[in-house]
Amino acid sequence: MRTLPSISLDEAREVIAAGERRAQDIGQPANIAVVDAGGNLVAHARMDGAWIGSIDISINKAYTARAFDIQTRDLADNAQPREQFFGIQVSNQGRVMVFAGGIPLQHDGQVVGGVGVSGGTGEQDQAIAEAAAAAYRPAG
Amino acid sequence: MRTLPSISLDEAREVIAAGERRAQDIGQPANIAVVDAGGNLVAHARMDGAWIGSIDISINKAYTARAFDIQTRDLADNAQPREQFFGIQVSNQGRVMVFAGGIPLQHDGQVVGGVGVSGGTGEQDQAIAEAAAAAYRPAG
Amino acid sequence: MRTLPSISLDEAREVIAAGERRAQDIGQPANIAVVDAGGNLVAHARMDGAWIGSIDISINKAYTARAFDIQTRDLADNAQPREQFFGIQVSNQGRVMVFAGGIPLQHDGQVVGGVGVSGGTGEQDQAIAEAAAAAYRPAG
Amino acid sequence: MRTLPSISLDEAREVIAAGERRAQDIGQPANIAVVDAGGNLVAHARMDGAWIGSIDISINKAYTARAFDIQTRDLADNAQPREQFFGIQVSNQGRVMVFAGGIPLQHDGQVVGGVGVSGGTGEQDQAIAEAAAAAYRPAG
């Protein structure tokens, strides 16, 4: 028997709302997605005007952050030519995103899900994802 | 020049919220998704306990409702063996859902998006989708 | 905060071992797979001589049983022409298997994973899956 | 007439067990997969806590090791920009993994299958795969 601590819809919405506030401050509409401990989507929002090509990317950044318990920005470093995970982005049917914007959601040192942001530059996506992840407050 | 009347994130959230209320009344957690006039995802929510296999289905019921400007329940009739659209569900990379739960969102006779629900029986999904679609109020 | 009760590798192996014993009694080699609460593969075994086309099917029967918290045999009934889930098998990138051999694994009324069997007739697969599922004993 | 010397399920399990022991020594849970002479999965195990994104990668490292009769670590050298197999990782529907952790299983100079490991750094995966491959003892 194992138990996987995971994230509720209410919590996911708070994460997304915090990301949206940051995106508005920056002035860059974004897609923001949250997955649970199993890597499965809990909630997604595309802010008005955000790229449609980023829907998939936001969901898959969130997936990647949970699938490897790593920030996608850090995975990016390892996925470069001659680095240890070069080529990882073709695995998992193209769901592995190797650029900034995906962050694991943690509680008491355990990864309970992931948030993914896509819509602007790597720096913008990362900033929004950080604000979103920082707002994660496990209830109950 | 064409303009596509479409749906905003705020409006999509009201649609989803209405669906959630109905799902709670029914006692059946569901996935609820909204796409815009381009058939692209605006927002998705998976209620706690809803099937993970229904994430994809809810998004694609919403897509289907907009892709063909039809309720997926009605498309189902046409997709049966010997009917005129038999086999349509393998088109579009498996994104066409031919069972109840997807409804176009309309304004002034124009389809501006779609809502898709998956999580229970066909009847439950349809009831939740109807409640969601009925809550669509184009702002401003 | 949600917690998902799930299945350990040791438990998955006991489930598979029980399935193998049943398969040997029947004289029909099979693929047997177990997924966790998130629908992700925990363990798979292909008995010597079992079909290679059934690798994917066993894994996806296990996935389907968890993705919809239902036996794939029962989903089959609902996926027939004119039934409420006709066409569901094209969703989720072809991972939904709508014939017998996939069974949810439950503990205290909660689905904690799924087992999938493929290699023989539907009846054989079902019998092996039932023996496998019956052997599930949550430890600790 | 050709005969393909291949690997049995029992042998595959010994390979995986040896990999698990090494992974436990290292303190890094991993996914370990074995394919046969046809490149088809024989057995897979995900140790408790191992990455879910590594399920697919372990299976495909094993596939790659057999598909090209080469260690994936060596294939990596050839898959870098300006090297002779640059781009090979998008072939075979994304199943070709070009980083360390996949090793062919050999008997009397013939490749009879492959083992793939994913869950840690490239060095860890390689060490676990080496321990797994070294345990391969063809029976009978």
Coordinates of C-alpha atoms in Angstrom, one line a residue:
Chain A
M1 CA 0.0 0.0 0.0
R2 CA 1.3 3.4 -1.0
T3 CA -0.5 6.7 -0.6
L4 CA 0.2 9.5 -3.0
P5 CA -0.5 13.0 -1.6
S6 CA -2.1 14.9 -4.4
I7 CA -3.7 18.3 -5.2
S8 CA -7.4 19.1 -5.2
L9 CA -9.3 21.2 -7.7
D10 CA -9.7 24.1 -5.3
E11 CA -5.9 24.1 -4.6
A12 CA -5.2 24.0 -8.3
R13 CA -7.4 27.0 -8.9
E14 CA -5.5 29.0 -6.3
V15 CA -2.3 28.1 -8.0
I16 CA -3.7 29.2 -11.4
A17 CA -5.1 32.4 -10.0
A18 CA -1.7 33.4 -8.5
G19 CA -0.2 32.7 -11.9
E20 CA -2.7 34.9 -13.6
R21 CA -2.1 37.8 -11.3
R22 CA 1.6 37.6 -12.0
A23 CA 0.9 37.4 -15.8
Q24 CA -1.3 40.5 -15.6
D25 CA 1.5 42.3 -13.7
I26 CA 3.9 41.3 -16.5
G27 CA 1.4 42.1 -19.2
Q28 CA 1.7 38.8 -20.9
P29 CA -1.3 36.5 -21.2
A30 CA -0.5 32.9 -20.6
N31 CA -1.8 29.3 -20.5
I32 CA -1.6 27.8 -17.0
A33 CA -2.1 24.2 -16.2
V34 CA -2.0 22.0 -13.1
V35 CA -1.6 18.2 -12.9
D36 CA -1.9 16.0 -9.9
A37 CA 0.4 13.4 -8.4
G38 CA -0.4 11.0 -11.2
G39 CA 0.5 13.5 -13.8
N40 CA -3.1 13.9 -14.9
L41 CA -4.6 17.3 -15.6
V42 CA -6.6 18.9 -12.8
A43 CA -7.3 22.4 -14.3
H44 CA -6.2 24.6 -17.2
A45 CA -6.9 28.2 -18.1
R46 CA -6.0 30.2 -21.2
M47 CA -6.0 33.9 -20.5
D48 CA -7.6 36.0 -23.3
G49 CA -5.1 36.6 -26.1
A50 CA -2.7 33.8 -25.0
W51 CA -1.2 31.6 -27.8
I52 CA -3.2 28.6 -28.8
G53 CA 0.0 26.7 -29.5
S54 CA 0.7 27.0 -25.8
I55 CA -2.3 25.1 -24.5
D56 CA -0.5 21.8 -25.1
I57 CA 2.8 23.2 -23.9
S58 CA 1.4 24.4 -20.6
I59 CA -0.3 21.1 -19.9
N60 CA 2.9 19.2 -20.8
K61 CA 5.2 21.4 -18.8
A62 CA 3.1 20.6 -15.8
Y63 CA 3.2 16.9 -16.7
T64 CA 7.0 17.0 -17.2
A65 CA 7.5 18.8 -13.8
R66 CA 5.7 15.9 -12.1
A67 CA 6.9 13.1 -14.4
F68 CA 10.5 13.8 -13.4
D69 CA 10.0 15.8 -10.2
I70 CA 12.1 18.6 -11.7
Q71 CA 11.7 22.1 -13.0
T72 CA 11.6 22.1 -16.8
R73 CA 14.2 24.8 -16.7
D74 CA 16.6 22.5 -15.0
L75 CA 15.7 19.6 -17.3
A76 CA 16.5 22.0 -20.2
D77 CA 20.1 22.1 -19.1
N78 CA 20.4 18.3 -19.1
A79 CA 18.6 18.0 -22.5
Q80 CA 21.2 20.0 -24.4
P81 CA 23.6 18.4 -26.9
R82 CA 26.2 16.3 -25.2
E83 CA 24.3 16.5 -21.9
Q84 CA 23.0 13.4 -20.0
F85 CA 19.4 13.7 -21.2
F86 CA 19.8 14.9 -24.7
G87 CA 16.9 13.6 -26.7
I88 CA 14.5 13.1 -23.8
Q89 CA 12.0 15.4 -25.4
V90 CA 10.9 12.7 -27.9
S91 CA 10.0 10.3 -25.2
N92 CA 6.5 9.9 -23.8
Q93 CA 4.8 10.7 -27.1
G94 CA 6.2 14.2 -27.2
R95 CA 4.9 15.2 -23.8
V96 CA 8.3 16.1 -22.3
M97 CA 8.9 19.9 -22.5
V98 CA 12.5 20.9 -22.0
F99 CA 12.3 24.6 -21.5
A100 CA 11.4 26.9 -18.7
G101 CA 7.9 27.2 -17.2
G102 CA 7.1 23.9 -15.4
I103 CA 7.6 23.5 -11.7
P104 CA 6.8 20.6 -9.3
L105 CA 4.3 21.4 -6.5
Q106 CA 5.6 20.1 -3.2
H107 CA 4.2 19.5 0.2
D108 CA 6.5 18.3 3.1
G109 CA 9.2 17.4 0.6
Q110 CA 6.9 15.3 -1.6
V111 CA 5.9 16.2 -5.1
V112 CA 2.1 16.3 -5.2
G113 CA 1.6 17.7 -8.7
G114 CA 3.0 20.2 -11.2
V115 CA 2.2 23.6 -12.7
G116 CA 3.0 24.5 -16.3
V117 CA 3.0 27.9 -17.9
S118 CA 3.3 28.8 -21.6
G119 CA 2.6 32.1 -23.4
G120 CA 5.6 34.3 -23.4
T121 CA 9.4 34.2 -23.2
G122 CA 11.1 31.6 -21.1
E123 CA 11.7 34.1 -18.4
Q124 CA 8.1 35.3 -18.3
D125 CA 6.8 31.7 -18.2
Q126 CA 9.2 30.9 -15.4
A127 CA 8.3 34.0 -13.4
I128 CA 4.6 33.2 -13.7
A129 CA 5.1 29.5 -12.8
E130 CA 7.1 30.5 -9.8
A131 CA 4.3 32.8 -8.6
A132 CA 1.8 30.1 -9.2
A133 CA 3.8 27.4 -7.4
A134 CA 4.5 29.8 -4.5
A135 CA 0.8 30.1 -3.9
Y136 CA 0.3 26.4 -3.4
R137 CA -1.2 25.9 0.1
P138 CA -2.3 22.3 0.8
A139 CA -5.7 22.5 2.6
G140 CA -6.8 20.1 5.3
Chain B
M1 CA -12.3 40.5 -43.3
R2 CA -14.0 38.1 -40.9
T3 CA -14.5 38.4 -37.2
L4 CA -15.0 35.3 -35.0
P5 CA -17.3 36.0 -32.1
S6 CA -15.7 33.9 -29.4
I7 CA -15.7 33.2 -25.7
S8 CA -13.6 34.8 -23.0
L9 CA -11.9 33.0 -20.1
D10 CA -14.3 34.7 -17.6
E11 CA -17.3 33.5 -19.6
A12 CA -15.8 30.0 -19.9
R13 CA -15.4 29.9 -16.1
E14 CA -19.0 30.8 -15.6
V15 CA -20.0 28.0 -17.9
I16 CA -17.8 25.6 -16.0
A17 CA -19.1 26.8 -12.6
A18 CA -22.7 26.2 -13.7
G19 CA -21.7 22.7 -14.8
E20 CA -20.1 22.0 -11.5
R21 CA -23.1 23.1 -9.6
R22 CA -25.3 20.7 -11.6
A23 CA -22.7 17.9 -11.2
Q24 CA -22.8 18.4 -7.4
D25 CA -26.6 18.3 -7.4
I26 CA -26.4 15.0 -9.3
G27 CA -23.6 13.8 -7.1
Q28 CA -21.4 12.8 -10.0
P29 CA -18.0 14.5 -10.3
A30 CA -17.1 15.4 -13.8
N31 CA -14.5 16.9 -16.1
I32 CA -15.8 20.1 -17.8
A33 CA -14.0 21.8 -20.7
V34 CA -14.7 24.9 -22.8
V35 CA -13.3 25.6 -26.2
D36 CA -13.5 28.9 -28.2
A37 CA -14.6 29.7 -31.7
G38 CA -11.3 28.2 -33.0
G39 CA -12.0 24.9 -31.3
N40 CA -9.1 25.6 -28.9
L41 CA -9.2 24.9 -25.2
V42 CA -10.0 28.0 -23.0
A43 CA -10.5 26.2 -19.6
H44 CA -10.8 22.8 -18.1
A45 CA -11.6 21.6 -14.6
R46 CA -11.6 18.1 -13.2
M47 CA -13.7 17.8 -10.1
D48 CA -12.2 15.8 -7.2
G49 CA -12.7 12.1 -7.9
A50 CA -13.7 12.4 -11.5
W51 CA -12.3 9.9 -13.9
I52 CA -8.9 10.6 -15.3
G53 CA -9.9 8.9 -18.6
S54 CA -12.5 11.7 -19.0
I55 CA -10.0 14.6 -19.1
D56 CA -9.3 13.9 -22.8
I57 CA -13.0 13.1 -23.5
S58 CA -14.3 16.3 -22.0
I59 CA -11.9 18.4 -24.0
N60 CA -12.7 16.6 -27.2
K61 CA -16.5 16.7 -26.7
A62 CA -16.1 20.5 -26.5
Y63 CA -13.9 20.4 -29.6
T64 CA -16.4 18.2 -31.4
A65 CA -19.4 20.4 -30.5
R66 CA -17.6 23.4 -32.1
A67 CA -15.8 21.5 -34.9
F68 CA -19.2 20.5 -36.3
D69 CA -21.5 23.0 -34.6
I70 CA -23.6 20.1 -33.3
Q71 CA -24.4 18.5 -30.0
T72 CA -22.3 15.3 -29.7
R73 CA -25.5 13.5 -28.8
D74 CA -26.9 14.3 -32.2
L75 CA -23.7 13.5 -34.0
A76 CA -23.9 10.1 -32.3
D77 CA -27.1 9.3 -34.2
N78 CA -25.3 10.0 -37.5
A79 CA -22.2 8.0 -36.5
Q80 CA -23.9 4.7 -36.0
P81 CA -23.3 1.8 -38.4
R82 CA -25.0 2.4 -41.7
E83 CA -25.6 6.1 -40.9
Q84 CA -24.1 9.0 -42.9
F85 CA -21.1 9.8 -40.6
F86 CA -20.2 6.2 -39.5
G87 CA -16.5 6.2 -38.8
I88 CA -16.2 9.9 -38.2
Q89 CA -14.7 9.3 -34.8
V90 CA -11.3 8.2 -36.2
S91 CA -10.9 11.5 -38.0
N92 CA -9.0 14.4 -36.5
Q93 CA -6.6 12.1 -34.7
G94 CA -9.3 10.6 -32.6
R95 CA -10.6 14.0 -31.3
V96 CA -14.1 13.5 -32.5
M97 CA -16.4 12.2 -29.7
V98 CA -19.6 10.7 -30.8
F99 CA -21.6 10.4 -27.6
A100 CA -23.5 12.7 -25.4
G101 CA -22.0 15.6 -23.3
G102 CA -20.8 18.1 -25.9
I103 CA -22.8 21.2 -26.7
P104 CA -22.1 24.2 -28.9
L105 CA -22.1 27.6 -27.2
Q106 CA -24.1 30.1 -29.2
H107 CA -24.8 33.8 -29.3
D108 CA -27.2 35.5 -31.7
G109 CA -27.4 32.3 -33.7
Q110 CA -23.6 32.0 -34.1
V111 CA -21.6 29.3 -32.5
V112 CA -18.8 30.9 -30.4
G113 CA -17.4 27.8 -28.7
G114 CA -18.3 24.5 -27.1
V115 CA -18.6 22.9 -23.7
G116 CA -17.8 19.2 -23.1
V117 CA -18.6 17.1 -20.0
S118 CA -17.4 13.6 -19.2
G119 CA -17.5 11.7 -15.9
G120 CA -20.7 9.8 -15.7
T121 CA -23.4 8.2 -17.7
G122 CA -24.4 9.7 -21.0
E123 CA -27.5 11.2 -19.4
Q124 CA -25.6 12.7 -16.6
D125 CA -22.9 14.2 -18.8
Q126 CA -25.7 15.6 -21.1
A127 CA -27.5 17.1 -18.1
I128 CA -24.4 18.8 -16.8
A129 CA -23.5 20.1 -20.2
E130 CA -26.9 21.5 -20.7
A131 CA -26.7 23.4 -17.4
A132 CA -23.3 24.6 -18.3
A133 CA -24.3 25.8 -21.8
A134 CA -27.4 27.5 -20.4
A135 CA -25.3 29.6 -18.1
Y136 CA -23.4 31.2 -21.1
R137 CA -23.9 34.9 -21.0
P138 CA -21.8 36.9 -23.4
A139 CA -20.5 39.9 -21.6
G140 CA -20.2 43.4 -23.0
Chain C
M1 CA -5.1 18.2 -0.2
R2 CA -6.1 14.9 -1.5
T3 CA -4.5 11.5 -0.9
L4 CA -4.7 8.8 -3.5
P5 CA -4.3 5.3 -2.1
S6 CA -2.2 3.4 -4.6
I7 CA -0.4 0.1 -5.2
S8 CA 3.2 -0.8 -4.5
L9 CA 5.5 -2.8 -6.8
D10 CA 5.5 -5.7 -4.3
E11 CA 1.7 -5.8 -4.4
A12 CA 1.6 -5.5 -8.2
R13 CA 3.9 -8.5 -8.4
E14 CA 1.6 -10.6 -6.3
V15 CA -1.3 -9.7 -8.5
I16 CA 0.7 -10.6 -11.6
A17 CA 1.9 -13.9 -10.0
A18 CA -1.7 -14.9 -9.3
G19 CA -2.6 -14.1 -12.9
E20 CA 0.2 -16.2 -14.2
R21 CA -0.8 -19.2 -12.1
R22 CA -4.3 -19.0 -13.5
A23 CA -2.9 -18.6 -17.0
Q24 CA -0.9 -21.8 -16.5
D25 CA -3.9 -23.7 -15.3
I26 CA -5.8 -22.6 -18.4
G27 CA -2.8 -23.3 -20.6
Q28 CA -2.9 -19.9 -22.2
P29 CA 0.2 -17.6 -21.9
A30 CA -0.7 -14.0 -21.4
N31 CA 0.5 -10.5 -20.9
I32 CA -0.4 -9.1 -17.5
A33 CA 0.0 -5.5 -16.5
V34 CA -0.7 -3.4 -13.4
V35 CA -1.1 0.3 -13.1
D36 CA -1.3 2.6 -10.1
A37 CA -3.9 5.1 -8.9
G38 CA -2.6 7.6 -11.5
G39 CA -3.0 5.1 -14.3
N40 CA 0.7 4.8 -14.7
L41 CA 2.4 1.4 -15.2
V42 CA 3.8 -0.3 -12.2
A43 CA 4.8 -3.7 -13.6
H44 CA 4.3 -5.9 -16.7
A45 CA 5.1 -9.5 -17.6
R46 CA 4.7 -11.3 -20.9
M47 CA 4.6 -15.1 -20.3
D48 CA 6.7 -17.1 -22.8
G49 CA 4.8 -17.5 -26.0
A50 CA 2.2 -14.8 -25.4
W51 CA 1.3 -12.5 -28.2
I52 CA 3.5 -9.5 -28.8
G53 CA 0.4 -7.5 -30.0
S54 CA -1.0 -8.0 -26.5
I55 CA 1.7 -6.1 -24.7
D56 CA 0.1 -2.8 -25.5
I57 CA -3.4 -4.2 -24.9
S58 CA -2.6 -5.5 -21.5
I59 CA -1.1 -2.2 -20.4
N60 CA -4.1 -0.3 -21.8
K61 CA -6.7 -2.6 -20.3
A62 CA -5.1 -1.9 -16.9
Y63 CA -5.1 1.8 -17.7
T64 CA -8.8 1.7 -18.9
A65 CA -9.9 -0.1 -15.7
R66 CA -8.4 2.7 -13.6
A67 CA -9.2 5.6 -16.0
F68 CA -12.9 4.9 -15.7
D69 CA -13.0 2.8 -12.5
I70 CA -14.8 0.0 -14.4
Q71 CA -14.2 -3.5 -15.7
T72 CA -13.4 -3.3 -19.4
R73 CA -15.9 -6.1 -20.0
D74 CA -18.6 -3.8 -18.7
L75 CA -17.3 -0.8 -20.6
A76 CA -17.6 -3.1 -23.7
D77 CA -21.3 -3.3 -23.3
N78 CA -21.6 0.5 -23.2
A79 CA -19.3 1.0 -26.2
Q80 CA -21.4 -1.0 -28.7
P81 CA -23.3 0.8 -31.5
R82 CA -26.2 2.8 -30.2
E83 CA -25.0 2.5 -26.6
Q84 CA -24.0 5.5 -24.5
F85 CA -20.2 5.3 -24.9
F86 CA -20.0 4.1 -28.6
G87 CA -16.8 5.5 -30.0
I88 CA -15.0 5.9 -26.6
Q89 CA -12.2 3.7 -27.8
V90 CA -10.7 6.4 -30.0
S91 CA -10.3 8.8 -27.1
N92 CA -7.1 9.0 -25.0
Q93 CA -4.9 8.4 -28.0
G94 CA -6.2 4.8 -28.5
R95 CA -5.5 3.8 -24.9
V96 CA -9.1 2.8 -24.1
M97 CA -9.7 -0.9 -24.5
V98 CA -13.3 -1.9 -24.7
F99 CA -13.2 -5.7 -24.3
A100 CA -12.8 -8.1 -21.4
G101 CA -9.6 -8.4 -19.4
G102 CA -9.2 -5.2 -17.4
I103 CA -10.3 -5.0 -13.8
P104 CA -10.0 -2.1 -11.2
L105 CA -8.0 -3.0 -8.0
Q106 CA -9.9 -1.8 -5.0
H107 CA -9.2 -1.3 -1.3
D108 CA -11.9 -0.2 1.1
G109 CA -14.1 0.8 -1.7
Q110 CA -11.5 3.0 -3.4
V111 CA -9.9 2.2 -6.7
V112 CA -6.1 2.1 -6.2
G113 CA -5.1 0.8 -9.6
G114 CA -5.9 -1.7 -12.3
V115 CA -4.9 -5.0 -13.8
G116 CA -5.0 -5.8 -17.5
V117 CA -4.7 -9.2 -19.2
S118 CA -4.3 -10.0 -22.9
G119 CA -3.3 -13.1 -24.7
G120 CA -6.2 -15.4 -25.3
T121 CA -10.0 -15.3 -25.7
G122 CA -12.0 -12.7 -23.9
E123 CA -13.2 -15.3 -21.5
Q124 CA -9.6 -16.5 -20.8
D125 CA -8.3 -12.9 -20.3
Q126 CA -11.2 -12.2 -18.0
A127 CA -10.6 -15.3 -15.9
I128 CA -7.0 -14.5 -15.5
A129 CA -7.7 -10.9 -14.6
E130 CA -10.2 -12.0 -12.0
A131 CA -7.7 -14.4 -10.4
A132 CA -5.1 -11.6 -10.5
A133 CA -7.4 -9.0 -9.0
A134 CA -8.6 -11.4 -6.3
A135 CA -5.0 -11.8 -5.1
Y136 CA -4.6 -8.1 -4.4
R137 CA -3.8 -7.7 -0.7
P138 CA -2.8 -4.2 0.4
A139 CA 0.1 -4.4 2.7
G140 CA 0.7 -2.1 5.7
Chain D
M1 CA 15.1 -20.9 -41.7
R2 CA 16.3 -18.6 -39.0
T3 CA 16.1 -19.0 -35.3
L4 CA 16.2 -16.0 -33.0
P5 CA 17.9 -16.8 -29.7
S6 CA 15.8 -14.8 -27.3
I7 CA 15.2 -14.2 -23.6
S8 CA 12.6 -15.9 -21.4
L9 CA 10.4 -14.2 -18.8
D10 CA 12.3 -16.0 -16.0
E11 CA 15.6 -14.7 -17.3
A12 CA 14.2 -11.2 -17.8
R13 CA 13.1 -11.2 -14.2
E14 CA 16.6 -12.2 -13.0
V15 CA 18.0 -9.3 -15.0
I16 CA 15.5 -6.9 -13.5
A17 CA 16.1 -8.2 -10.0
A18 CA 19.8 -7.6 -10.3
G19 CA 19.1 -4.1 -11.5
E20 CA 16.8 -3.5 -8.5
R21 CA 19.5 -4.6 -6.1
R22 CA 22.0 -2.2 -7.6
A23 CA 19.4 0.6 -7.6
Q24 CA 18.8 0.0 -3.9
D25 CA 22.5 0.1 -3.2
I26 CA 22.7 3.4 -5.0
G27 CA 19.5 4.6 -3.3
Q28 CA 17.8 5.6 -6.5
P29 CA 14.5 4.0 -7.5
A30 CA 14.3 3.2 -11.2
N31 CA 12.2 1.8 -13.9
I32 CA 13.7 -1.4 -15.4
A33 CA 12.5 -3.0 -18.6
V34 CA 13.6 -6.0 -20.7
V35 CA 12.8 -6.6 -24.4
D36 CA 13.4 -9.8 -26.3
A37 CA 15.1 -10.5 -29.6
G38 CA 12.2 -9.0 -31.5
G39 CA 12.5 -5.8 -29.5
N40 CA 9.2 -6.5 -27.8
L41 CA 8.7 -6.0 -24.0
V42 CA 9.1 -9.1 -21.8
A43 CA 8.9 -7.5 -18.4
H44 CA 8.9 -4.1 -16.7
A45 CA 9.1 -2.9 -13.1
R46 CA 8.8 0.5 -11.6
M47 CA 10.3 0.6 -8.1
D48 CA 8.3 2.6 -5.6
G49 CA 8.9 6.3 -6.0
A50 CA 10.6 6.1 -9.4
W51 CA 9.6 8.7 -11.9
I52 CA 6.5 8.1 -14.0
G53 CA 8.1 9.9 -17.0
S54 CA 10.7 7.1 -16.9
I55 CA 8.3 4.2 -17.6
D56 CA 8.3 5.0 -21.3
I57 CA 12.0 5.8 -21.4
S58 CA 13.1 2.6 -19.7
I59 CA 11.1 0.5 -22.2
N60 CA 12.4 2.4 -25.1
K61 CA 16.0 2.3 -23.9
A62 CA 15.7 -1.5 -23.9
Y63 CA 14.1 -1.3 -27.3
T64 CA 16.8 0.9 -28.7
A65 CA 19.6 -1.3 -27.3
R66 CA 18.1 -4.2 -29.3
A67 CA 16.9 -2.2 -32.2
F68 CA 20.5 -1.1 -33.1
D69 CA 22.4 -3.7 -31.0
I70 CA 24.2 -0.9 -29.2
Q71 CA 24.4 0.6 -25.8
T72 CA 22.3 3.8 -25.8
R73 CA 25.3 5.6 -24.3
D74 CA 27.3 4.8 -27.4
L75 CA 24.4 5.7 -29.7
A76 CA 24.4 9.1 -27.9
D77 CA 27.8 9.9 -29.2
N78 CA 26.6 9.3 -32.7
A79 CA 23.4 11.3 -32.2
Q80 CA 25.0 14.6 -31.4
P81 CA 24.8 17.6 -33.7
R82 CA 27.1 17.0 -36.7
E83 CA 27.6 13.3 -35.9
Q84 CA 26.5 10.5 -38.2
F85 CA 23.1 9.7 -36.6
F86 CA 22.1 13.2 -35.6
G87 CA 18.3 13.2 -35.5
I88 CA 17.8 9.4 -35.1
Q89 CA 15.7 10.0 -32.0
V90 CA 12.7 11.1 -33.9
S91 CA 12.6 7.9 -36.0
N92 CA 10.5 4.9 -34.9
Q93 CA 7.7 7.2 -33.5
G94 CA 10.0 8.6 -30.8
R95 CA 11.1 5.2 -29.4
V96 CA 14.8 5.7 -30.0
M97 CA 16.5 6.9 -26.8
V98 CA 19.9 8.4 -27.2
F99 CA 21.2 8.6 -23.7
A100 CA 22.7 6.2 -21.3
G101 CA 20.9 3.4 -19.6
G102 CA 20.1 0.9 -22.4
I103 CA 22.3 -2.2 -22.9
P104 CA 22.0 -5.2 -25.3
L105 CA 21.7 -8.6 -23.7
Q106 CA 24.1 -11.0 -25.4
H107 CA 24.7 -14.8 -25.5
D108 CA 27.6 -16.3 -27.4
G109 CA 28.1 -13.1 -29.3
Q110 CA 24.5 -12.7 -30.4
V111 CA 22.1 -10.1 -29.1
V112 CA 19.1 -11.8 -27.6
G113 CA 17.4 -8.7 -26.1
G114 CA 18.0 -5.5 -24.3
V115 CA 17.6 -4.0 -20.8
G116 CA 16.7 -0.3 -20.2
V117 CA 16.9 1.7 -17.0
S118 CA 15.5 5.1 -16.3
G119 CA 15.1 7.0 -13.0
G120 CA 18.2 8.8 -12.1
T121 CA 21.2 10.5 -13.6
G122 CA 22.8 9.1 -16.7
E123 CA 25.5 7.6 -14.6
Q124 CA 23.1 6.0 -12.2
D125 CA 21.0 4.5 -15.0
Q126 CA 24.0 3.2 -16.7
A127 CA 25.4 1.6 -13.5
I128 CA 22.0 -0.1 -12.8
A129 CA 21.8 -1.3 -16.4
E130 CA 25.3 -2.7 -16.3
A131 CA 24.5 -4.7 -13.1
A132 CA 21.2 -5.9 -14.7
A133 CA 22.9 -7.0 -18.0
A134 CA 25.7 -8.7 -16.1
A135 CA 23.2 -10.9 -14.3
Y136 CA 21.9 -12.3 -17.6
R137 CA 22.4 -16.1 -17.5
P138 CA 20.7 -18.0 -20.4
A139 CA 19.1 -21.1 -18.9
G140 CA 18.9 -24.5 -20.6

